[in-house]
CSV table of C-alpha atoms in Angstrom, one decimal:
chain,number,residue,atom,x,y,z
Y,35,MET,CA,129.7,2.7,133.0
Y,36,PHE,CA,132.0,2.5,130.1
Y,37,THR,CA,135.7,0.8,129.6
Y,38,GLY,CA,136.8,3.5,127.0
Y,39,ILE,CA,137.1,1.4,124.2
Y,40,VAL,CA,135.9,3.1,121.4
Y,41,THR,CA,132.9,0.9,119.0
Y,42,ALA,CA,132.5,3.1,116.3
Y,43,LEU,CA,132.9,6.7,114.9
Y,44,GLY,CA,129.7,9.1,114.9
Y,45,THR,CA,129.0,12.6,113.2
Y,46,ILE,CA,127.1,15.5,114.6
Y,47,ARG,CA,124.3,16.0,111.9
Y,48,GLU,CA,121.8,18.7,113.5
Y,49,ALA,CA,122.5,20.6,116.6
Y,50,HIS,CA,120.0,23.0,118.0
Y,51,GLN,CA,119.0,25.2,121.3
Y,52,SER,CA,115.9,23.9,122.8
Y,53,GLY,CA,115.9,24.4,126.6
Y,54,ASP,CA,119.1,22.2,126.7
Y,55,LEU,CA,121.2,21.4,123.2
Y,56,ARG,CA,119.7,19.0,121.0
Y,57,ALA,CA,121.8,17.1,119.1
Y,58,VAL,CA,121.8,14.5,116.2
Y,59,ILE,CA,124.4,11.8,115.4
Y,60,ALA,CA,125.0,10.0,112.7
Y,61,CYS,CA,126.5,6.4,113.3
Y,62,PRO,CA,126.8,3.0,112.3
Y,63,PHE,CA,124.9,1.1,114.8
Y,64,ASP,CA,121.7,-0.7,114.0
Y,65,PRO,CA,119.2,1.1,115.6
Y,66,ALA,CA,117.2,-1.9,116.7
Y,67,THR,CA,120.2,-2.2,119.4
Y,68,ILE,CA,120.0,1.3,120.4
Y,69,ALA,CA,117.4,1.7,122.8
Y,70,ILE,CA,115.7,4.8,124.0
Y,71,GLY,CA,117.0,6.3,127.3
Y,72,ALA,CA,120.0,4.1,126.7
Y,73,SER,CA,123.3,5.8,127.9
Y,74,ILE,CA,126.3,6.3,124.9
Y,75,ALA,CA,129.6,7.9,125.6
Y,76,CYS,CA,130.5,10.3,122.9
Y,77,SER,CA,134.0,11.4,123.0
Y,78,GLY,CA,133.7,11.0,126.9
Y,79,VAL,CA,130.4,12.1,127.9
Y,80,CYS,CA,127.9,10.0,128.9
Y,81,LEU,CA,124.5,11.2,127.1
Y,82,THR,CA,121.2,9.6,127.1
Y,83,VAL,CA,119.4,8.7,123.8
Y,84,VAL,CA,116.1,10.3,123.4
Y,85,GLU,CA,115.2,9.3,120.2
Y,86,ARG,CA,116.7,7.1,117.4
Y,87,GLY,CA,116.2,5.9,113.7
Y,88,GLY,CA,117.8,4.9,110.4
Y,89,VAL,CA,118.6,1.7,109.2
Y,90,ALA,CA,121.8,-0.6,110.3
Y,91,GLY,CA,124.8,0.5,109.1
Y,92,ASP,CA,123.3,4.4,108.7
Y,93,ALA,CA,121.5,5.0,111.7
Y,94,TRP,CA,121.1,7.8,114.0
Y,95,PHE,CA,120.2,8.7,117.7
Y,96,ALA,CA,119.2,12.0,119.3
Y,97,VAL,CA,120.7,13.1,122.7
Y,98,SER,CA,119.9,16.2,125.0
Y,99,ILE,CA,123.5,17.9,126.2
Y,100,SER,CA,122.7,19.9,129.3
Y,101,GLY,CA,124.6,23.4,130.2
Y,102,GLU,CA,126.6,21.8,132.5
Y,103,SER,CA,128.1,19.2,129.7
Y,104,VAL,CA,128.8,21.8,127.6
Y,105,ALA,CA,130.6,24.2,129.8
Y,106,ARG,CA,133.0,21.4,131.0
Y,107,THR,CA,133.7,19.6,127.7
Y,108,VAL,CA,135.8,21.1,124.5
Y,109,PRO,CA,134.6,24.5,123.0
Y,110,GLY,CA,132.9,23.7,119.6
Y,111,ARG,CA,132.6,20.2,120.4
Y,112,TRP,CA,129.1,19.8,119.7
Y,113,ASP,CA,128.8,21.8,116.4
Y,114,VAL,CA,127.7,20.2,113.1
Y,115,GLY,CA,130.0,18.2,111.6
Y,116,THR,CA,132.3,17.5,114.5
Y,117,ARG,CA,133.3,13.5,114.7
Y,118,LEU,CA,132.8,11.8,117.9
Y,119,ASN,CA,134.4,8.5,119.8
Y,120,LEU,CA,131.2,6.5,120.5
Y,121,GLU,CA,130.7,3.8,123.3
Y,122,PRO,CA,127.8,1.6,124.4
Y,123,ALA,CA,127.4,1.4,128.1
Y,124,LEU,CA,129.1,-1.5,129.4
Y,125,LYS,CA,126.6,-4.7,129.7
Y,126,LEU,CA,127.1,-7.1,133.0
Y,127,GLY,CA,129.3,-9.7,131.1
Y,128,ASP,CA,131.1,-7.7,128.9
Y,129,GLU,CA,134.8,-7.5,128.8
Y,130,LEU,CA,136.7,-4.7,130.3
Y,131,GLY,CA,139.5,-4.1,128.0
Y,132,GLY,CA,140.0,-0.7,129.1
Y,133,HIS,CA,139.4,0.4,132.5
Y,134,ILE,CA,136.2,2.0,134.4
Y,135,VAL,CA,135.2,5.2,132.8
Y,136,THR,CA,132.1,7.1,134.0
Y,137,GLY,CA,131.3,9.4,131.1
Y,138,HIS,CA,131.8,12.5,133.3
Y,139,VAL,CA,134.3,14.8,132.1
Y,140,ASP,CA,136.7,16.3,134.6
Y,141,GLY,CA,138.5,18.8,132.6
Y,142,VAL,CA,140.0,20.1,129.2
Y,143,GLY,CA,143.1,19.2,128.3
Y,144,THR,CA,145.2,20.7,125.1
Y,145,VAL,CA,147.6,18.5,122.7
Y,146,ALA,CA,150.9,20.4,123.2
Y,147,GLU,CA,153.1,18.0,120.7
Y,148,VAL,CA,152.8,15.1,118.4
Y,149,THR,CA,155.7,13.4,117.4
Y,150,PRO,CA,156.0,10.2,114.9
Y,151,VAL,CA,157.8,7.3,116.7
Y,152,GLY,CA,157.7,4.6,114.5
Y,153,GLU,CA,154.4,3.6,113.0
Y,154,SER,CA,152.8,5.1,116.3
Y,155,LYS,CA,152.6,8.4,117.2
Y,156,ARG,CA,153.9,10.0,121.0
Y,157,PHE,CA,151.6,12.9,122.3
Y,158,VAL,CA,152.0,15.4,124.9
Y,159,ILE,CA,149.0,16.5,126.7
Y,160,ALA,CA,148.7,19.5,129.1
Y,161,ALA,CA,146.3,19.0,131.5
Y,162,PRO,CA,144.7,21.9,134.3
Y,163,GLN,CA,146.4,22.6,137.7
Y,164,ASP,CA,143.2,21.0,139.2
Y,165,LEU,CA,143.8,17.4,137.6
Y,166,ALA,CA,147.8,17.0,138.2
Y,167,PRO,CA,147.5,15.5,141.5
Y,168,TYR,CA,145.3,12.7,139.4
Y,169,ILE,CA,147.6,11.6,136.6
Y,170,ALA,CA,149.9,9.6,137.4
Y,171,ALA,CA,152.7,7.4,135.2
Y,172,LYS,CA,151.8,3.9,134.2
Y,173,GLY,CA,148.0,4.9,135.5
Y,174,SER,CA,144.9,5.5,133.0
Y,175,ILE,CA,143.3,8.2,131.7
Y,176,THR,CA,140.3,8.6,129.4
Y,177,VAL,CA,140.9,11.3,126.5
Y,178,ASP,CA,137.9,12.1,124.3
Y,179,GLY,CA,136.6,8.8,125.7
Y,180,VAL,CA,139.3,6.6,124.4
Y,181,SER,CA,141.1,4.8,127.6
Y,182,LEU,CA,144.9,5.2,127.3
Y,183,THR,CA,147.9,5.0,129.6
Y,184,VAL,CA,150.4,7.3,130.7
Y,185,ASN,CA,153.6,7.0,130.0
Y,186,GLU,CA,154.8,10.0,131.6
Y,187,VAL,CA,154.0,12.9,133.3
Y,188,ILE,CA,156.1,16.0,133.5
Y,189,ASP,CA,155.0,18.6,136.2
Y,190,GLN,CA,155.4,22.4,135.1
Y,191,ALA,CA,156.3,25.5,137.4
Y,192,ASP,CA,152.9,26.7,137.0
Y,193,GLY,CA,151.3,23.5,138.2
Y,194,VAL,CA,150.2,22.5,135.1
Y,195,CYS,CA,151.0,18.9,134.2
Y,196,HIS,CA,152.4,17.6,131.0
Y,197,PHE,CA,151.6,13.8,130.2
Y,198,THR,CA,152.5,11.5,127.5
Y,199,LEU,CA,150.9,8.7,125.5
Y,200,ASN,CA,151.8,6.2,122.5
Y,201,ILE,CA,149.0,6.2,120.2
Y,202,ILE,CA,149.3,2.8,118.1
Y,203,PRO,CA,148.3,3.3,114.0
Y,204,HIS,CA,145.0,1.1,115.5
Y,205,THR,CA,144.1,3.7,117.9
Y,206,ALA,CA,144.7,6.3,115.5
Y,207,GLU,CA,142.7,4.9,112.8
Y,208,VAL,CA,139.3,3.7,114.7
Y,209,THR,CA,139.3,7.2,116.9
Y,210,THR,CA,139.4,10.9,116.4
Y,211,ILE,CA,142.8,10.9,118.6
Y,212,GLY,CA,144.9,10.5,115.3
Y,213,ALA,CA,143.7,13.4,113.5
Y,214,LEU,CA,144.6,15.9,116.7
Y,215,VAL,CA,147.2,18.2,115.8
Y,216,ALA,CA,149.1,20.5,118.3
Y,217,GLY,CA,147.0,23.4,119.7
Y,218,ASP,CA,143.5,20.8,119.4
Y,219,ARG,CA,142.1,20.4,122.9
Y,220,VAL,CA,140.6,17.1,123.9
Y,221,ASN,CA,137.8,15.9,126.7
Y,222,LEU,CA,139.7,14.6,130.2
Y,223,GLU,CA,138.9,11.8,132.5
Y,224,ILE,CA,140.9,11.0,135.0
Y,225,ASP,CA,141.0,7.3,136.9
Y,226,VAL,CA,138.0,6.9,139.2
Y,227,LEU,CA,140.2,5.1,141.5
Y,228,ALA,CA,142.4,8.1,141.6
Y,229,ARG,CA,139.7,10.4,142.3
Y,230,TYR,CA,138.7,8.2,145.8
Y,231,LEU,CA,142.1,8.0,146.7
Y,232,GLN,CA,142.8,11.9,146.6
Y,233,ARG,CA,139.7,12.4,148.6
Y,234,MET,CA,140.8,9.9,150.9
Y,235,GLN,CA,144.3,11.6,151.5
Y,236,SER,CA,142.5,15.1,151.7
Y,237,LEU,CA,140.5,13.6,154.8
Y,238,ARG,CA,143.0,12.6,156.4
Y,239,GLY,CA,144.6,16.1,156.6
């Protein structure tokens, strides 16, 4: 489990197909603190560390990415040179600063608009039709692994929904969110509570 509070940025250093896709991710962690078999969320995707090395501040870890994960995430997200939001798994007793995040991407959204508002940025994200029922104003959503609060939801005639986010300068600086522009695609994970509530509602018929 994760909180959606990004602790570092990483960069894909190597990527090659070997059964599953194997990627090596450079990061500023201390390799002594990265356990083999540990989970790290990489731009919202929970991945298992299979190898690690380097030195403190200039480390790397390797992960195997299944075909299912590749298919459900942003196309090109696992290319060499791509920057990733990183978050190690939540430990018992850690502060839950964001919201409960599983690291299982539900779909891909598209940045429809980015507008400066004071020092912050207002983002409009288009979410696919199947995710629309799970997104609510003042609810939580994970965008590329970042826990964010939905400001407004505008349902579209075709079933797609647009939701707005306010990105403060700190979030823009310490995550990849600040570099997004209209047309970019993002990994989305809906609030796990919304998922269960929707399932319960559907069973009531």
